[in-house]
Amino acid sequence: MAEKKKEKENVTPLVRKYWLQRYDLFSRYDEGIKMDEEGWFSVTPEEIAARQARWCAGAGVVIDAFAGVGGNAIQFAQLCHHVVAVDIDPKKVALASDNAKIYGVEDNIDFIVGDFFQLAPFLKGDVVFLAPPWGGPSYKAIENFTLDLLKPKDGHSLFQVAQAITPNIIMYLPRNVDVLQASALSWLSSPPLNVEIEENFVRGNSKGITIYFGDTLFT
């Protein structure tokens, strides 16, 4: 109890709102889950991450291009054969590795510290998952979130890099994203990729938009 009280006292004002939602982010939070400040507002809520993983259940290798503290990689590892989790921040990779151990899936994930754009030409996989930085909580103030606002590169460039690996791509984007613009990425392939668009909710609140490109026949 004293440890939990101390943890709550150390929560920054920016994180406080997300700390109240900690069990939505990781159901096993109390077993030792750790996040840095950015992780609190960028990790995919567990319910959504599990749904995204079900789309490609049975896939051989899933590449998580911006793994952060591991929320998605953990869920992919539970339903797919193997995950390659990439993040440019070594601290996040260390946190993600520790969090994977709590869920017992660390042996199914290769964690790599590096820049996805530099590593992509050397990566092989059946699915690429893209949840690039949205620019922090301030993204909510934008009425129509366009792909050029994604970081560290615009959505078109990001999609093309992933497309060179596999046509099966999952993008997790802000709830205020320009859906028509994002779904039009399918036309970068010939013939155009199949597209599924899903609005994601947690406890009745919209959290984001997932767009699935390509096939779902992995099982």
PDB file of C-alpha atoms in Angstrom:
ATOM      1  CA  MET A   1       0.000   0.000   0.000  1.00  0.00           C
ATOM      2  CA  ALA A   2       2.818   2.392   0.875  1.00  0.00           C
ATOM      3  CA  GLU A   3       4.511   1.662  -2.451  1.00  0.00           C
ATOM      4  CA  LYS A   4       1.291   2.338  -4.384  1.00  0.00           C
ATOM      5  CA  LYS A   5       0.725   5.576  -2.465  1.00  0.00           C
ATOM      6  CA  LYS A   6       4.260   6.709  -3.272  1.00  0.00           C
ATOM      7  CA  GLU A   7       3.720   5.809  -6.934  1.00  0.00           C
ATOM      8  CA  LYS A   8       0.531   7.879  -7.060  1.00  0.00           C
ATOM      9  CA  GLU A   9       2.302  10.846  -5.484  1.00  0.00           C
ATOM     10  CA  ASN A  10       4.992  10.665  -8.187  1.00  0.00           C
ATOM     11  CA  VAL A  11       2.482  10.835 -11.038  1.00  0.00           C
ATOM     12  CA  THR A  12       2.909  14.072 -12.983  1.00  0.00           C
ATOM     13  CA  PRO A  13      -0.093  16.315 -13.757  1.00  0.00           C
ATOM     14  CA  LEU A  14       0.116  15.275 -17.421  1.00  0.00           C
ATOM     15  CA  VAL A  15      -0.067  11.597 -16.503  1.00  0.00           C
ATOM     16  CA  ARG A  16      -2.669  11.790 -13.706  1.00  0.00           C
ATOM     17  CA  LYS A  17      -5.654  11.335 -16.074  1.00  0.00           C
ATOM     18  CA  TYR A  18      -4.046   8.254 -17.612  1.00  0.00           C
ATOM     19  CA  TRP A  19      -3.012   6.824 -14.257  1.00  0.00           C
ATOM     20  CA  LEU A  20      -6.702   6.638 -13.346  1.00  0.00           C
ATOM     21  CA  GLN A  21      -7.149   4.479 -16.481  1.00  0.00           C
ATOM     22  CA  ARG A  22      -4.147   2.242 -15.728  1.00  0.00           C
ATOM     23  CA  TYR A  23      -6.122  -1.028 -15.708  1.00  0.00           C
ATOM     24  CA  ASP A  24      -7.533  -0.184 -19.141  1.00  0.00           C
ATOM     25  CA  LEU A  25      -3.962   0.197 -20.387  1.00  0.00           C
ATOM     26  CA  PHE A  26      -2.664  -2.988 -18.747  1.00  0.00           C
ATOM     27  CA  SER A  27      -5.025  -5.309 -16.888  1.00  0.00           C
ATOM     28  CA  ARG A  28      -2.022  -6.709 -14.978  1.00  0.00           C
ATOM     29  CA  TYR A  29      -0.747  -3.267 -14.024  1.00  0.00           C
ATOM     30  CA  ASP A  30      -0.426  -4.137 -10.335  1.00  0.00           C
ATOM     31  CA  GLU A  31       1.969  -6.997 -11.112  1.00  0.00           C
ATOM     32  CA  GLY A  32       4.790  -4.593 -11.906  1.00  0.00           C
ATOM     33  CA  ILE A  33       3.979  -2.816 -15.179  1.00  0.00           C
ATOM     34  CA  LYS A  34       6.212   0.213 -15.732  1.00  0.00           C
ATOM     35  CA  MET A  35       5.848   3.155 -18.117  1.00  0.00           C
ATOM     36  CA  ASP A  36       7.655   6.396 -18.790  1.00  0.00           C
ATOM     37  CA  GLU A  37       5.650   9.617 -19.114  1.00  0.00           C
ATOM     38  CA  GLU A  38       5.168   9.305 -22.869  1.00  0.00           C
ATOM     39  CA  GLY A  39       4.160   5.687 -22.476  1.00  0.00           C
ATOM     40  CA  TRP A  40       1.200   6.652 -20.333  1.00  0.00           C
ATOM     41  CA  PHE A  41      -0.495   8.608 -23.093  1.00  0.00           C
ATOM     42  CA  SER A  42       0.784   6.662 -26.099  1.00  0.00           C
ATOM     43  CA  VAL A  43       0.271   2.995 -25.200  1.00  0.00           C
ATOM     44  CA  THR A  44      -2.698   1.304 -26.864  1.00  0.00           C
ATOM     45  CA  PRO A  45      -5.359   0.310 -24.299  1.00  0.00           C
ATOM     46  CA  GLU A  46      -5.224  -3.444 -23.770  1.00  0.00           C
ATOM     47  CA  GLU A  47      -8.759  -4.124 -25.009  1.00  0.00           C
ATOM     48  CA  ILE A  48      -7.980  -2.389 -28.316  1.00  0.00           C
ATOM     49  CA  ALA A  49      -4.546  -4.017 -28.656  1.00  0.00           C
ATOM     50  CA  ALA A  50      -6.123  -7.445 -28.157  1.00  0.00           C
ATOM     51  CA  ARG A  51      -8.697  -6.725 -30.859  1.00  0.00           C
ATOM     52  CA  GLN A  52      -5.983  -5.615 -33.273  1.00  0.00           C
ATOM     53  CA  ALA A  53      -4.054  -8.808 -32.563  1.00  0.00           C
ATOM     54  CA  ARG A  54      -7.097 -10.964 -33.293  1.00  0.00           C
ATOM     55  CA  TRP A  55      -7.161  -9.587 -36.858  1.00  0.00           C
ATOM     56  CA  CYS A  56      -3.900 -11.340 -37.603  1.00  0.00           C
ATOM     57  CA  ALA A  57      -4.131 -14.284 -35.196  1.00  0.00           C
ATOM     58  CA  GLY A  58      -1.926 -17.096 -36.413  1.00  0.00           C
ATOM     59  CA  ALA A  59       0.439 -14.852 -38.394  1.00  0.00           C
ATOM     60  CA  GLY A  60       4.045 -15.961 -38.482  1.00  0.00           C
ATOM     61  CA  VAL A  61       5.889 -12.714 -37.731  1.00  0.00           C
ATOM     62  CA  VAL A  62       4.381  -9.367 -36.752  1.00  0.00           C
ATOM     63  CA  ILE A  63       6.612  -6.285 -36.835  1.00  0.00           C
ATOM     64  CA  ASP A  64       5.648  -3.586 -34.331  1.00  0.00           C
ATOM     65  CA  ALA A  65       7.385  -0.550 -35.803  1.00  0.00           C
ATOM     66  CA  PHE A  66       6.927   1.824 -32.843  1.00  0.00           C
ATOM     67  CA  ALA A  67       6.677  -0.560 -29.915  1.00  0.00           C
ATOM     68  CA  GLY A  68       6.876   1.939 -27.052  1.00  0.00           C
ATOM     69  CA  VAL A  69       6.326   0.247 -23.695  1.00  0.00           C
ATOM     70  CA  GLY A  70       5.025  -2.932 -25.304  1.00  0.00           C
ATOM     71  CA  GLY A  71       1.233  -2.870 -25.099  1.00  0.00           C
ATOM     72  CA  ASN A  72       0.646  -4.064 -28.648  1.00  0.00           C
ATOM     73  CA  ALA A  73       3.673  -6.354 -28.866  1.00  0.00           C
ATOM     74  CA  ILE A  74       2.419  -8.273 -25.821  1.00  0.00           C
ATOM     75  CA  GLN A  75      -0.997  -8.858 -27.369  1.00  0.00           C
ATOM     76  CA  PHE A  76       0.441  -9.853 -30.760  1.00  0.00           C
ATOM     77  CA  ALA A  77       2.766 -12.301 -28.992  1.00  0.00           C
ATOM     78  CA  GLN A  78      -0.192 -14.043 -27.391  1.00  0.00           C
ATOM     79  CA  LEU A  79      -1.937 -14.763 -30.708  1.00  0.00           C
ATOM     80  CA  CYS A  80       0.824 -14.826 -33.340  1.00  0.00           C
ATOM     81  CA  HIS A  81       3.959 -16.953 -33.616  1.00  0.00           C
ATOM     82  CA  HIS A  82       6.556 -14.224 -33.211  1.00  0.00           C
ATOM     83  CA  VAL A  83       6.879 -10.458 -32.824  1.00  0.00           C
ATOM     84  CA  VAL A  84       9.696  -8.092 -33.739  1.00  0.00           C
ATOM     85  CA  ALA A  85       9.269  -5.016 -31.557  1.00  0.00           C
ATOM     86  CA  VAL A  86      11.229  -1.937 -32.644  1.00  0.00           C
ATOM     87  CA  ASP A  87      11.667   1.364 -30.834  1.00  0.00           C
ATOM     88  CA  ILE A  88      14.301   4.047 -31.131  1.00  0.00           C
ATOM     89  CA  ASP A  89      14.289   4.716 -27.371  1.00  0.00           C
ATOM     90  CA  PRO A  90      16.339   2.149 -25.388  1.00  0.00           C
ATOM     91  CA  LYS A  91      14.501   3.042 -22.167  1.00  0.00           C
ATOM     92  CA  LYS A  92      11.158   2.172 -23.739  1.00  0.00           C
ATOM     93  CA  VAL A  93      12.538  -1.084 -25.090  1.00  0.00           C
ATOM     94  CA  ALA A  94      13.744  -2.012 -21.603  1.00  0.00           C
ATOM     95  CA  LEU A  95      10.313  -1.214 -20.153  1.00  0.00           C
ATOM     96  CA  ALA A  96       8.571  -3.183 -22.897  1.00  0.00           C
ATOM     97  CA  SER A  97      10.804  -6.189 -22.263  1.00  0.00           C
ATOM     98  CA  ASP A  98      10.035  -6.127 -18.540  1.00  0.00           C
ATOM     99  CA  ASN A  99       6.305  -5.740 -19.220  1.00  0.00           C
ATOM    100  CA  ALA A 100       6.366  -8.702 -21.618  1.00  0.00           C
ATOM    101  CA  LYS A 101       7.781 -10.865 -18.829  1.00  0.00           C
ATOM    102  CA  ILE A 102       4.762 -10.041 -16.669  1.00  0.00           C
ATOM    103  CA  TYR A 103       2.508 -11.450 -19.395  1.00  0.00           C
ATOM    104  CA  GLY A 104       4.797 -14.439 -19.963  1.00  0.00           C
ATOM    105  CA  VAL A 105       5.418 -13.727 -23.650  1.00  0.00           C
ATOM    106  CA  GLU A 106       9.016 -12.474 -23.585  1.00  0.00           C
ATOM    107  CA  ASP A 107      10.252 -15.554 -25.477  1.00  0.00           C
ATOM    108  CA  ASN A 108       7.941 -14.734 -28.395  1.00  0.00           C
ATOM    109  CA  ILE A 109       9.290 -11.195 -28.902  1.00  0.00           C
ATOM    110  CA  ASP A 110      12.572  -9.907 -30.287  1.00  0.00           C
ATOM    111  CA  PHE A 111      13.103  -6.386 -28.944  1.00  0.00           C
ATOM    112  CA  ILE A 112      15.256  -4.141 -31.120  1.00  0.00           C
ATOM    113  CA  VAL A 113      16.560  -0.674 -30.289  1.00  0.00           C
ATOM    114  CA  GLY A 114      16.662   1.220 -33.549  1.00  0.00           C
ATOM    115  CA  ASP A 115      15.032   3.446 -36.150  1.00  0.00           C
ATOM    116  CA  PHE A 116      12.320   1.567 -38.036  1.00  0.00           C
ATOM    117  CA  PHE A 117      13.043   3.496 -41.220  1.00  0.00           C
ATOM    118  CA  GLN A 118      16.668   2.389 -41.189  1.00  0.00           C
ATOM    119  CA  LEU A 119      15.883  -1.182 -40.148  1.00  0.00           C
ATOM    120  CA  ALA A 120      12.905  -1.763 -42.466  1.00  0.00           C
ATOM    121  CA  PRO A 121      14.926  -2.889 -45.528  1.00  0.00           C
ATOM    122  CA  PHE A 122      16.348  -5.736 -43.418  1.00  0.00           C
ATOM    123  CA  LEU A 123      13.102  -6.830 -41.744  1.00  0.00           C
ATOM    124  CA  LYS A 124      10.869  -9.689 -42.889  1.00  0.00           C
ATOM    125  CA  GLY A 125       7.372 -10.243 -41.593  1.00  0.00           C
ATOM    126  CA  ASP A 126       3.783 -11.162 -42.406  1.00  0.00           C
ATOM    127  CA  VAL A 127       2.202  -8.094 -40.792  1.00  0.00           C
ATOM    128  CA  VAL A 128       3.481  -4.621 -39.956  1.00  0.00           C
ATOM    129  CA  PHE A 129       1.767  -2.719 -37.152  1.00  0.00           C
ATOM    130  CA  LEU A 130       2.087   1.068 -37.321  1.00  0.00           C
ATOM    131  CA  ALA A 131       1.172   3.210 -34.342  1.00  0.00           C
ATOM    132  CA  PRO A 132       3.460   6.203 -34.904  1.00  0.00           C
ATOM    133  CA  PRO A 133       3.529   9.126 -32.462  1.00  0.00           C
ATOM    134  CA  TRP A 134       0.449  11.342 -32.746  1.00  0.00           C
ATOM    135  CA  GLY A 135       2.192  14.391 -31.287  1.00  0.00           C
ATOM    136  CA  GLY A 136       1.127  13.942 -27.666  1.00  0.00           C
ATOM    137  CA  PRO A 137      -2.260  14.727 -26.070  1.00  0.00           C
ATOM    138  CA  SER A 138      -2.485  18.008 -28.018  1.00  0.00           C
ATOM    139  CA  TYR A 139      -3.596  16.047 -31.102  1.00  0.00           C
ATOM    140  CA  LYS A 140      -7.148  16.193 -29.715  1.00  0.00           C
ATOM    141  CA  ALA A 141      -7.348  19.930 -30.433  1.00  0.00           C
ATOM    142  CA  ILE A 142      -6.979  19.318 -34.182  1.00  0.00           C
ATOM    143  CA  GLU A 143     -10.326  19.118 -35.965  1.00  0.00           C
ATOM    144  CA  ASN A 144      -9.120  17.058 -38.926  1.00  0.00           C
ATOM    145  CA  PHE A 145      -5.909  15.118 -38.230  1.00  0.00           C
ATOM    146  CA  THR A 146      -4.123  14.595 -41.550  1.00  0.00           C
ATOM    147  CA  LEU A 147      -1.370  12.090 -42.274  1.00  0.00           C
ATOM    148  CA  ASP A 148       1.325  14.748 -42.597  1.00  0.00           C
ATOM    149  CA  LEU A 149       0.970  15.395 -38.838  1.00  0.00           C
ATOM    150  CA  LEU A 150       2.278  11.959 -37.909  1.00  0.00           C
ATOM    151  CA  LYS A 151       5.823  11.679 -36.542  1.00  0.00           C
ATOM    152  CA  PRO A 152       8.657  11.110 -37.305  1.00  0.00           C
ATOM    153  CA  LYS A 153       7.537  10.966 -40.976  1.00  0.00           C
ATOM    154  CA  ASP A 154       4.230  11.550 -42.727  1.00  0.00           C
ATOM    155  CA  GLY A 155       1.762   8.708 -43.076  1.00  0.00           C
ATOM    156  CA  HIS A 156       2.318   8.202 -46.809  1.00  0.00           C
ATOM    157  CA  SER A 157       6.068   7.738 -46.381  1.00  0.00           C
ATOM    158  CA  LEU A 158       5.526   5.464 -43.395  1.00  0.00           C
ATOM    159  CA  PHE A 159       3.023   3.309 -45.249  1.00  0.00           C
ATOM    160  CA  GLN A 160       5.312   2.906 -48.255  1.00  0.00           C
ATOM    161  CA  VAL A 161       8.176   1.725 -46.040  1.00  0.00           C
ATOM    162  CA  ALA A 162       5.907  -0.855 -44.425  1.00  0.00           C
ATOM    163  CA  GLN A 163       4.484  -1.855 -47.793  1.00  0.00           C
ATOM    164  CA  ALA A 164       7.946  -2.882 -48.958  1.00  0.00           C
ATOM    165  CA  ILE A 165       7.861  -5.545 -46.213  1.00  0.00           C
ATOM    166  CA  THR A 166       4.292  -6.849 -46.562  1.00  0.00           C
ATOM    167  CA  PRO A 167       0.889  -5.741 -47.894  1.00  0.00           C
ATOM    168  CA  ASN A 168      -0.681  -6.673 -44.559  1.00  0.00           C
ATOM    169  CA  ILE A 169      -0.539  -3.480 -42.524  1.00  0.00           C
ATOM    170  CA  ILE A 170      -2.394  -2.291 -39.442  1.00  0.00           C
ATOM    171  CA  MET A 171      -2.431   1.434 -38.662  1.00  0.00           C
ATOM    172  CA  TYR A 172      -3.639   2.766 -35.319  1.00  0.00           C
ATOM    173  CA  LEU A 173      -4.500   6.434 -35.726  1.00  0.00           C
ATOM    174  CA  PRO A 174      -6.139   9.270 -33.769  1.00  0.00           C
ATOM    175  CA  ARG A 175      -9.924   9.282 -33.508  1.00  0.00           C
ATOM    176  CA  ASN A 176      -9.982  12.607 -35.390  1.00  0.00           C
ATOM    177  CA  VAL A 177      -7.898  11.318 -38.312  1.00  0.00           C
ATOM    178  CA  ASP A 178      -8.985  12.085 -41.880  1.00  0.00           C
ATOM    179  CA  VAL A 179     -10.357   8.589 -42.525  1.00  0.00           C
ATOM    180  CA  LEU A 180     -10.803   9.068 -46.267  1.00  0.00           C
ATOM    181  CA  GLN A 181      -7.201  10.202 -46.643  1.00  0.00           C
ATOM    182  CA  ALA A 182      -5.900   7.335 -44.518  1.00  0.00           C
ATOM    183  CA  SER A 183      -7.955   4.620 -46.217  1.00  0.00           C
ATOM    184  CA  ALA A 184      -6.806   5.938 -49.618  1.00  0.00           C
ATOM    185  CA  LEU A 185      -3.345   4.577 -48.782  1.00  0.00           C
ATOM    186  CA  SER A 186      -4.668   1.280 -50.136  1.00  0.00           C
ATOM    187  CA  TRP A 187      -4.335   2.764 -53.635  1.00  0.00           C
ATOM    188  CA  LEU A 188      -0.565   2.844 -53.254  1.00  0.00           C
ATOM    189  CA  SER A 189      -0.751  -0.843 -54.187  1.00  0.00           C
ATOM    190  CA  SER A 190      -1.828  -2.308 -57.505  1.00  0.00           C
ATOM    191  CA  PRO A 191      -4.379  -3.743 -57.268  1.00  0.00           C
ATOM    192  CA  PRO A 192      -5.569  -1.704 -54.254  1.00  0.00           C
ATOM    193  CA  LEU A 193      -5.406  -3.444 -50.886  1.00  0.00           C
ATOM    194  CA  ASN A 194      -8.491  -4.598 -49.017  1.00  0.00           C
ATOM    195  CA  VAL A 195      -9.390  -2.087 -46.299  1.00  0.00           C
ATOM    196  CA  GLU A 196     -11.287  -2.417 -43.022  1.00  0.00           C
ATOM    197  CA  ILE A 197     -11.911   0.626 -40.835  1.00  0.00           C
ATOM    198  CA  GLU A 198     -12.758   0.300 -37.160  1.00  0.00           C
ATOM    199  CA  GLU A 199     -13.428   2.927 -34.518  1.00  0.00           C
ATOM    200  CA  ASN A 200     -12.077   1.790 -31.168  1.00  0.00           C
ATOM    201  CA  PHE A 201     -13.835   2.397 -27.871  1.00  0.00           C
ATOM    202  CA  VAL A 202     -13.004   1.768 -24.227  1.00  0.00           C
ATOM    203  CA  ARG A 203     -15.851   2.100 -21.725  1.00  0.00           C
ATOM    204  CA  GLY A 204     -17.919   3.848 -24.380  1.00  0.00           C
ATOM    205  CA  ASN A 205     -15.263   6.465 -25.106  1.00  0.00           C
ATOM    206  CA  SER A 206     -13.708   6.718 -28.563  1.00  0.00           C
ATOM    207  CA  LYS A 207      -9.937   6.184 -28.348  1.00  0.00           C
ATOM    208  CA  GLY A 208      -8.757   5.841 -31.926  1.00  0.00           C
ATOM    209  CA  ILE A 209      -9.241   4.482 -35.423  1.00  0.00           C
ATOM    210  CA  THR A 210      -7.691   1.240 -36.628  1.00  0.00           C
ATOM    211  CA  ILE A 211      -7.331   0.667 -40.362  1.00  0.00           C
ATOM    212  CA  TYR A 212      -6.521  -2.844 -41.533  1.00  0.00           C
ATOM    213  CA  PHE A 213      -4.955  -3.227 -44.974  1.00  0.00           C
ATOM    214  CA  GLY A 214      -4.502  -6.530 -46.787  1.00  0.00           C
ATOM    215  CA  ASP A 215      -5.575 -10.064 -45.933  1.00  0.00           C
ATOM    216  CA  THR A 216      -6.699 -11.716 -42.723  1.00  0.00           C
ATOM    217  CA  LEU A 217      -6.174 -15.359 -43.671  1.00  0.00           C
ATOM    218  CA  PHE A 218      -3.414 -16.400 -41.264  1.00  0.00           C
ATOM    219  CA  THR A 219      -5.123 -19.212 -39.353  1.00  0.00           C
TER     220      THR A 219
END
